[in-house]
């Protein structure tokens, strides 16, 4: 099950390279950056990537970001497209192993993992 | 961070810009606007001036979902923006006005002469445009339009995020910007 990871700067490429290093399954994802692209170009590039890869899920970095706006725009013509925003590495590591379930179920499971992984570790005790 | 009516300061650059930032950005509402400018300026409302978006519930919903609850979001046609500008200007909160392109900006400035400063935030690649900065591409006609606005007294600077050095229009068009 493939997915598109879309973010600012090298965010997406970094996440995908981390998935590859940890699982060897980085090829499950296509990484996109919006650097230098207009709003129209972002939407066009995402549509092309979805068509070329057959991906059914888009992971974006920022709820307010242009990739999220573009993905939501494409959902209008692709109602089955799953969009996950504020993605982190635990989300992708979970999603990449969910090959036996529908994309939306895989995404929901992965998001729960991502939420659970967020933590402040070793909080110093108040004096 | 502290801000006051009329001006704001952010620690990374030390420069000052009007809180009521009027910005051209073809991505309109996105990370740089909501987070990059929104956090240091403590932006509490955004006005997106675009005739097409102003009449599309779908487009408005699309942009609304990216804005945190602490920010009000208004969608105006150019005509409506002109009618409401006095109210926006009197709002004690920090606000950002967004126009998607230079033709819209020209109409906004024509309709609201009180606008004297414009931030060139993002005009991206198109076949007829030449790269001026990493985030600014202009056709000859667009460059001429900006010169005409400058001749009318509108001060324009290119600056994608608050920490970047503001680049005056003259430097930009003379090729003295940063690539």
mmCIF file of C-alpha atoms in Angstrom:
data_model
loop_
_atom_site.group_PDB
_atom_site.id
_atom_site.type_symbol
_atom_site.label_atom_id
_atom_site.label_comp_id
_atom_site.label_asym_id
_atom_site.label_seq_id
_atom_site.Cartn_x
_atom_site.Cartn_y
_atom_site.Cartn_z
ATOM 1 C CA UNK A 1 0.000 0.000 0.000
ATOM 2 C CA UNK A 2 1.643 3.193 -1.136
ATOM 3 C CA UNK A 3 1.413 6.708 0.171
ATOM 4 C CA UNK A 4 2.519 10.212 -0.672
ATOM 5 C CA UNK A 5 4.439 12.181 1.958
ATOM 6 C CA UNK A 6 4.313 15.897 1.223
ATOM 7 C CA UNK A 7 5.927 18.656 3.209
ATOM 8 C CA UNK A 8 8.002 21.798 3.417
ATOM 9 C CA UNK A 9 11.718 21.770 2.700
ATOM 10 C CA UNK A 10 13.240 18.291 3.012
ATOM 11 C CA UNK A 11 10.704 17.144 5.599
ATOM 12 C CA UNK A 12 9.149 14.447 3.405
ATOM 13 C CA UNK A 13 12.411 13.126 1.999
ATOM 14 C CA UNK A 14 13.807 12.969 5.508
ATOM 15 C CA UNK A 15 10.854 10.991 6.838
ATOM 16 C CA UNK A 16 10.914 8.584 3.910
ATOM 17 C CA UNK A 17 14.645 8.018 4.268
ATOM 18 C CA UNK A 18 14.069 7.257 7.949
ATOM 19 C CA UNK A 19 11.359 4.726 7.049
ATOM 20 C CA UNK A 20 13.779 3.101 4.625
ATOM 21 C CA UNK A 21 16.548 2.951 7.214
ATOM 22 C CA UNK A 22 14.308 1.459 9.879
ATOM 23 C CA UNK A 23 12.142 -0.904 7.844
ATOM 24 C CA UNK A 24 13.583 -1.190 4.363
ATOM 25 C CA UNK A 25 10.154 -0.161 3.077
ATOM 26 C CA UNK A 26 10.825 3.439 2.140
ATOM 27 C CA UNK A 27 9.817 2.665 -1.442
ATOM 28 C CA UNK A 28 6.218 2.510 -0.217
ATOM 29 C CA UNK A 29 6.247 6.309 -0.104
ATOM 30 C CA UNK A 30 6.785 9.087 -2.599
ATOM 31 C CA UNK A 31 8.289 12.237 -1.050
ATOM 32 C CA UNK A 32 7.264 15.678 -2.313
ATOM 33 C CA UNK A 33 8.462 19.161 -1.426
ATOM 34 C CA UNK A 34 6.602 22.383 -2.148
ATOM 35 C CA UNK A 35 9.772 24.447 -2.457
ATOM 36 C CA UNK A 36 9.432 26.935 -5.304
ATOM 37 C CA UNK A 37 5.928 25.864 -6.294
ATOM 38 C CA UNK A 38 2.802 27.980 -6.655
ATOM 39 C CA UNK A 39 -0.488 26.846 -5.182
ATOM 40 C CA UNK A 40 -1.615 25.605 -8.593
ATOM 41 C CA UNK A 41 1.652 23.757 -9.157
ATOM 42 C CA UNK A 42 1.365 22.069 -5.769
ATOM 43 C CA UNK A 43 -2.079 20.733 -6.589
ATOM 44 C CA UNK A 44 -0.945 19.603 -10.048
ATOM 45 C CA UNK A 45 2.154 17.860 -8.714
ATOM 46 C CA UNK A 46 0.155 16.034 -6.072
ATOM 47 C CA UNK A 47 -2.433 14.908 -8.617
ATOM 48 C CA UNK A 48 0.325 13.620 -10.902
ATOM 49 C CA UNK A 49 2.038 11.797 -8.047
ATOM 50 C CA UNK A 50 -1.213 10.131 -7.030
ATOM 51 C CA UNK A 51 -1.893 9.005 -10.593
ATOM 52 C CA UNK A 52 1.649 7.805 -11.219
ATOM 53 C CA UNK A 53 2.055 5.923 -7.944
ATOM 54 C CA UNK A 54 -1.437 4.596 -7.362
ATOM 55 C CA UNK A 55 -1.196 5.891 -3.804
ATOM 56 C CA UNK A 56 -4.444 6.178 -1.880
ATOM 57 C CA UNK A 57 -3.219 8.150 1.106
ATOM 58 C CA UNK A 58 -1.502 11.533 1.401
ATOM 59 C CA UNK A 59 0.457 12.454 4.506
ATOM 60 C CA UNK A 60 1.111 16.193 4.936
ATOM 61 C CA UNK A 61 3.231 18.016 7.478
ATOM 62 C CA UNK A 62 1.083 20.961 8.519
ATOM 63 C CA UNK A 63 -2.701 21.379 8.852
ATOM 64 C CA UNK A 64 -2.426 24.994 7.643
ATOM 65 C CA UNK A 65 0.018 24.122 4.883
ATOM 66 C CA UNK A 66 -0.368 24.316 1.141
ATOM 67 C CA UNK A 67 -0.050 20.540 0.727
ATOM 68 C CA UNK A 68 -3.036 20.028 2.984
ATOM 69 C CA UNK A 69 -5.063 22.567 1.035
ATOM 70 C CA UNK A 70 -4.076 20.812 -2.195
ATOM 71 C CA UNK A 71 -4.914 17.362 -0.846
ATOM 72 C CA UNK A 72 -8.299 18.538 0.382
ATOM 73 C CA UNK A 73 -8.914 20.088 -3.008
ATOM 74 C CA UNK A 74 -8.174 16.752 -4.707
ATOM 75 C CA UNK A 75 -10.494 14.914 -2.334
ATOM 76 C CA UNK A 76 -13.335 16.609 -4.126
ATOM 77 C CA UNK A 77 -12.644 14.619 -7.287
ATOM 78 C CA UNK A 78 -11.188 11.591 -5.461
ATOM 79 C CA UNK A 79 -13.574 10.978 -2.545
ATOM 80 C CA UNK A 80 -11.712 7.837 -1.477
ATOM 81 C CA UNK A 81 -8.449 9.720 -1.012
ATOM 82 C CA UNK A 82 -7.298 9.591 2.607
ATOM 83 C CA UNK A 83 -5.511 12.684 3.939
ATOM 84 C CA UNK A 84 -3.479 12.608 7.148
ATOM 85 C CA UNK A 85 -1.953 15.848 8.369
ATOM 86 C CA UNK A 86 0.751 16.619 10.955
ATOM 87 C CA UNK A 87 2.395 13.318 10.091
ATOM 88 C CA UNK A 88 5.313 12.034 12.135
ATOM 89 C CA UNK A 89 7.665 9.078 11.818
ATOM 90 C CA UNK A 90 5.702 6.707 14.079
ATOM 91 C CA UNK A 91 2.653 7.268 11.839
ATOM 92 C CA UNK A 92 4.546 6.167 8.731
ATOM 93 C CA UNK A 93 6.220 3.248 10.491
ATOM 94 C CA UNK A 94 2.816 1.923 11.470
ATOM 95 C CA UNK A 95 1.148 2.624 8.132
ATOM 96 C CA UNK A 96 3.829 0.886 6.112
ATOM 97 C CA UNK A 97 3.062 -2.429 7.831
ATOM 98 C CA UNK A 98 -0.742 -2.150 7.461
ATOM 99 C CA UNK A 99 -0.914 -3.830 4.079
ATOM 100 C CA UNK A 100 -3.942 -6.034 4.716
ATOM 101 C CA UNK A 101 -6.535 -3.392 5.570
ATOM 102 C CA UNK A 102 -8.251 -0.558 3.733
ATOM 103 C CA UNK A 103 -6.281 2.703 3.501
ATOM 104 C CA UNK A 104 -8.621 4.587 5.808
ATOM 105 C CA UNK A 105 -8.343 1.889 8.476
ATOM 106 C CA UNK A 106 -4.582 1.830 8.088
ATOM 107 C CA UNK A 107 -4.470 5.607 8.388
ATOM 108 C CA UNK A 108 -6.647 5.695 11.500
ATOM 109 C CA UNK A 109 -4.520 3.020 13.149
ATOM 110 C CA UNK A 110 -1.330 4.844 12.219
ATOM 111 C CA UNK A 111 -2.624 8.177 13.497
ATOM 112 C CA UNK A 112 -3.441 6.588 16.839
ATOM 113 C CA UNK A 113 0.144 5.335 16.977
ATOM 114 C CA UNK A 114 1.447 8.780 16.117
ATOM 115 C CA UNK A 115 -0.625 10.416 18.840
ATOM 116 C CA UNK A 116 0.552 7.881 21.365
ATOM 117 C CA UNK A 117 4.178 8.394 20.482
ATOM 118 C CA UNK A 118 4.170 12.119 21.198
ATOM 119 C CA UNK A 119 5.523 12.723 24.661
ATOM 120 C CA UNK A 120 7.753 14.901 26.761
ATOM 121 C CA UNK A 121 10.304 12.426 28.044
ATOM 122 C CA UNK A 122 11.915 12.660 31.440
ATOM 123 C CA UNK A 123 10.182 15.795 32.677
ATOM 124 C CA UNK A 124 12.337 17.380 35.374
ATOM 125 C CA UNK A 125 10.523 17.484 38.700
ATOM 126 C CA UNK A 126 9.491 20.926 39.946
ATOM 127 C CA UNK A 127 11.663 22.324 42.725
ATOM 128 C CA UNK B 1 5.735 38.280 21.861
ATOM 129 C CA UNK B 2 4.812 41.910 22.512
ATOM 130 C CA UNK B 3 3.269 43.935 19.736
ATOM 131 C CA UNK B 4 1.395 47.139 19.554
ATOM 132 C CA UNK B 5 -0.982 48.770 17.172
ATOM 133 C CA UNK B 6 0.713 49.880 13.966
ATOM 134 C CA UNK B 7 4.047 48.151 14.259
ATOM 135 C CA UNK B 8 5.477 44.915 15.488
ATOM 136 C CA UNK B 9 8.945 43.634 16.227
ATOM 137 C CA UNK B 10 10.249 40.117 16.024
ATOM 138 C CA UNK B 11 13.504 39.130 17.602
ATOM 139 C CA UNK B 12 15.086 37.302 14.685
ATOM 140 C CA UNK B 13 15.416 40.267 12.343
ATOM 141 C CA UNK B 14 14.903 43.357 14.439
ATOM 142 C CA UNK B 15 13.109 44.999 11.500
ATOM 143 C CA UNK B 16 9.692 46.566 11.688
ATOM 144 C CA UNK B 17 6.706 46.179 9.410
ATOM 145 C CA UNK B 18 3.098 47.253 9.749
ATOM 146 C CA UNK B 19 1.038 44.817 11.732
ATOM 147 C CA UNK B 20 -1.608 45.250 9.055
ATOM 148 C CA UNK B 21 0.522 43.366 6.565
ATOM 149 C CA UNK B 22 -0.808 43.465 3.013
ATOM 150 C CA UNK B 23 0.764 40.539 1.190
ATOM 151 C CA UNK B 24 0.749 39.061 -2.283
ATOM 152 C CA UNK B 25 0.967 35.292 -2.036
ATOM 153 C CA UNK B 26 -0.250 32.879 -4.688
ATOM 154 C CA UNK B 27 -0.536 30.105 -2.089
ATOM 155 C CA UNK B 28 -2.766 32.420 -0.083
ATOM 156 C CA UNK B 29 -3.374 30.781 3.304
ATOM 157 C CA UNK B 30 -0.519 28.414 4.110
ATOM 158 C CA UNK B 31 2.220 27.691 6.616
ATOM 159 C CA UNK B 32 4.291 30.842 6.103
ATOM 160 C CA UNK B 33 1.250 33.044 6.620
ATOM 161 C CA UNK B 34 -0.462 31.228 9.467
ATOM 162 C CA UNK B 35 2.653 30.149 11.355
ATOM 163 C CA UNK B 36 5.618 32.077 9.926
ATOM 164 C CA UNK B 37 3.988 35.499 10.209
ATOM 165 C CA UNK B 38 1.047 34.543 12.369
ATOM 166 C CA UNK B 39 3.023 33.541 15.446
ATOM 167 C CA UNK B 40 5.490 36.440 15.761
ATOM 168 C CA UNK B 41 2.923 39.080 14.830
ATOM 169 C CA UNK B 42 0.233 37.485 16.985
ATOM 170 C CA UNK B 43 -2.110 37.648 14.003
ATOM 171 C CA UNK B 44 -5.748 37.402 15.044
ATOM 172 C CA UNK B 45 -7.476 37.892 11.724
ATOM 173 C CA UNK B 46 -6.779 37.255 8.062
ATOM 174 C CA UNK B 47 -8.627 38.822 5.159
ATOM 175 C CA UNK B 48 -8.326 36.884 1.922
ATOM 176 C CA UNK B 49 -9.242 39.206 -0.948
ATOM 177 C CA UNK B 50 -10.161 37.170 -3.992
ATOM 178 C CA UNK B 51 -13.331 37.594 -6.033
ATOM 179 C CA UNK B 52 -13.545 33.883 -6.890
ATOM 180 C CA UNK B 53 -12.986 32.569 -3.374
ATOM 181 C CA UNK B 54 -15.438 35.138 -1.998
ATOM 182 C CA UNK B 55 -18.257 33.424 -3.900
ATOM 183 C CA UNK B 56 -17.252 29.804 -3.283
ATOM 184 C CA UNK B 57 -18.306 28.085 -0.062
ATOM 185 C CA UNK B 58 -16.150 25.103 -1.013
ATOM 186 C CA UNK B 59 -12.987 27.171 -1.441
ATOM 187 C CA UNK B 60 -13.665 29.012 1.799
ATOM 188 C CA UNK B 61 -14.068 25.769 3.710
ATOM 189 C CA UNK B 62 -10.806 24.557 2.219
ATOM 190 C CA UNK B 63 -8.886 27.513 3.593
ATOM 191 C CA UNK B 64 -10.815 27.713 6.840
ATOM 192 C CA UNK B 65 -9.651 24.288 7.979
ATOM 193 C CA UNK B 66 -6.027 25.459 7.979
ATOM 194 C CA UNK B 67 -6.572 28.389 10.295
ATOM 195 C CA UNK B 68 -6.499 27.952 14.083
ATOM 196 C CA UNK B 69 -9.566 28.942 16.106
ATOM 197 C CA UNK B 70 -7.691 31.941 17.499
ATOM 198 C CA UNK B 71 -7.678 33.575 14.039
ATOM 199 C CA UNK B 72 -10.747 35.025 12.375
ATOM 200 C CA UNK B 73 -10.852 34.505 8.637
ATOM 201 C CA UNK B 74 -12.697 36.805 6.264
ATOM 202 C CA UNK B 75 -13.278 36.245 2.556
ATOM 203 C CA UNK B 76 -13.862 39.440 0.614
ATOM 204 C CA UNK B 77 -14.250 40.462 -2.979
ATOM 205 C CA UNK B 78 -12.215 43.549 -3.821
ATOM 206 C CA UNK B 79 -15.362 45.668 -3.599
ATOM 207 C CA UNK B 80 -16.349 44.226 -0.221
ATOM 208 C CA UNK B 81 -12.822 44.679 1.101
ATOM 209 C CA UNK B 82 -12.895 48.341 0.135
ATOM 210 C CA UNK B 83 -16.212 48.773 1.931
ATOM 211 C CA UNK B 84 -14.948 47.018 5.069
ATOM 212 C CA UNK B 85 -11.382 48.349 5.144
ATOM 213 C CA UNK B 86 -12.116 51.062 7.715
ATOM 214 C CA UNK B 87 -13.457 48.448 10.100
ATOM 215 C CA UNK B 88 -10.438 46.223 9.581
ATOM 216 C CA UNK B 89 -8.082 49.155 10.111
ATOM 217 C CA UNK B 90 -9.864 50.075 13.335
ATOM 218 C CA UNK B 91 -9.601 46.548 14.700
ATOM 219 C CA UNK B 92 -7.144 46.634 17.610
ATOM 220 C CA UNK B 93 -5.956 43.116 16.823
ATOM 221 C CA UNK B 94 -3.162 42.274 14.390
ATOM 222 C CA UNK B 95 -4.346 41.378 10.920
ATOM 223 C CA UNK B 96 -2.997 40.221 7.576
ATOM 224 C CA UNK B 97 -4.539 41.010 4.196
ATOM 225 C CA UNK B 98 -3.791 38.548 1.386
ATOM 226 C CA UNK B 99 -4.092 39.044 -2.361
ATOM 227 C CA UNK B 100 -3.338 36.118 -4.689
ATOM 228 C CA UNK B 101 -1.784 38.052 -7.552
ATOM 229 C CA UNK B 102 -0.675 41.440 -8.838
ATOM 230 C CA UNK B 103 -3.874 42.281 -10.773
ATOM 231 C CA UNK B 104 -5.881 41.804 -7.587
ATOM 232 C CA UNK B 105 -3.391 43.909 -5.636
ATOM 233 C CA UNK B 106 -3.678 46.699 -8.206
ATOM 234 C CA UNK B 107 -7.439 46.724 -7.752
ATOM 235 C CA UNK B 108 -7.109 46.640 -3.965
ATOM 236 C CA UNK B 109 -4.737 49.619 -3.937
ATOM 237 C CA UNK B 110 -6.964 51.472 -6.379
ATOM 238 C CA UNK B 111 -9.996 50.879 -4.169
ATOM 239 C CA UNK B 112 -8.204 51.543 -0.867
ATOM 240 C CA UNK B 113 -5.649 54.348 -1.307
ATOM 241 C CA UNK B 114 -4.818 54.119 2.406
ATOM 242 C CA UNK B 115 -2.743 51.035 1.638
ATOM 243 C CA UNK B 116 0.799 52.353 1.290
ATOM 244 C CA UNK B 117 2.941 49.281 1.914
ATOM 245 C CA UNK B 118 2.851 45.817 0.392
ATOM 246 C CA UNK B 119 4.771 42.640 1.181
ATOM 247 C CA UNK B 120 5.726 40.537 -1.840
ATOM 248 C CA UNK B 121 5.511 37.132 -0.230
ATOM 249 C CA UNK B 122 5.186 34.536 -2.950
ATOM 250 C CA UNK B 123 4.724 34.636 -6.715
ATOM 251 C CA UNK B 124 5.970 31.379 -8.142
ATOM 252 C CA UNK B 125 7.197 30.049 -11.452
ATOM 253 C CA UNK B 126 5.168 30.394 -14.634
ATOM 254 C CA UNK B 127 6.310 30.090 -18.226
ATOM 255 C CA UNK B 128 6.322 33.826 -18.879
ATOM 256 C CA UNK B 129 8.005 34.760 -15.615
ATOM 257 C CA UNK B 130 11.665 35.337 -14.726
ATOM 258 C CA UNK B 131 13.070 34.357 -11.361
ATOM 259 C CA UNK B 132 13.924 37.341 -9.170
ATOM 260 C CA UNK B 133 14.176 35.532 -5.838
ATOM 261 C CA UNK B 134 13.731 31.972 -4.647
ATOM 262 C CA UNK B 135 10.040 32.717 -4.061
ATOM 263 C CA UNK B 136 9.436 35.533 -6.545
ATOM 264 C CA UNK B 137 9.024 35.208 -10.292
ATOM 265 C CA UNK B 138 7.745 38.127 -12.361
ATOM 266 C CA UNK B 139 6.784 38.611 -15.988
ATOM 267 C CA UNK B 140 7.757 41.869 -17.674
ATOM 268 C CA UNK B 141 4.143 43.038 -17.421
ATOM 269 C CA UNK B 142 4.023 42.226 -13.707
ATOM 270 C CA UNK B 143 7.291 44.055 -13.085
ATOM 271 C CA UNK B 144 5.887 47.070 -14.917
ATOM 272 C CA UNK B 145 2.711 46.904 -12.837
ATOM 273 C CA UNK B 146 4.748 46.933 -9.616
ATOM 274 C CA UNK B 147 6.797 49.883 -10.875
ATOM 275 C CA UNK B 148 3.567 51.742 -11.589
ATOM 276 C CA UNK B 149 2.316 51.074 -8.066
ATOM 277 C CA UNK B 150 5.629 52.259 -6.646
ATOM 278 C CA UNK B 151 5.348 55.435 -8.698
ATOM 279 C CA UNK B 152 2.062 56.079 -6.928
ATOM 280 C CA UNK B 153 3.809 55.889 -3.577
ATOM 281 C CA UNK B 154 3.178 52.293 -2.574
ATOM 282 C CA UNK B 155 6.245 50.899 -0.812
ATOM 283 C CA UNK B 156 6.906 47.299 -1.756
ATOM 284 C CA UNK B 157 9.384 44.901 -0.242
ATOM 285 C CA UNK B 158 9.985 41.224 -0.875
ATOM 286 C CA UNK B 159 10.134 39.111 2.272
ATOM 287 C CA UNK B 160 8.799 35.589 2.530
ATOM 288 C CA UNK B 161 9.184 35.174 6.293
ATOM 289 C CA UNK B 162 9.808 37.657 9.118
ATOM 290 C CA UNK B 163 13.390 36.518 9.693
ATOM 291 C CA UNK B 164 14.358 37.190 6.060
ATOM 292 C CA UNK B 165 15.925 40.483 4.986
ATOM 293 C CA UNK B 166 13.305 42.743 3.374
ATOM 294 C CA UNK B 167 14.361 43.482 -0.209
ATOM 295 C CA UNK B 168 13.139 46.785 -1.654
ATOM 296 C CA UNK B 169 11.392 46.652 -5.016
ATOM 297 C CA UNK B 170 14.125 48.656 -6.735
ATOM 298 C CA UNK B 171 16.776 46.165 -5.626
ATOM 299 C CA UNK B 172 14.562 43.271 -6.630
ATOM 300 C CA UNK B 173 13.959 44.575 -10.128
ATOM 301 C CA UNK B 174 17.606 45.577 -10.548
ATOM 302 C CA UNK B 175 18.705 42.034 -9.813
ATOM 303 C CA UNK B 176 20.182 42.929 -6.444
ATOM 304 C CA UNK B 177 18.033 40.479 -4.515
ATOM 305 C CA UNK B 178 19.220 37.195 -3.092
ATOM 306 C CA UNK B 179 18.852 34.065 -5.148
#
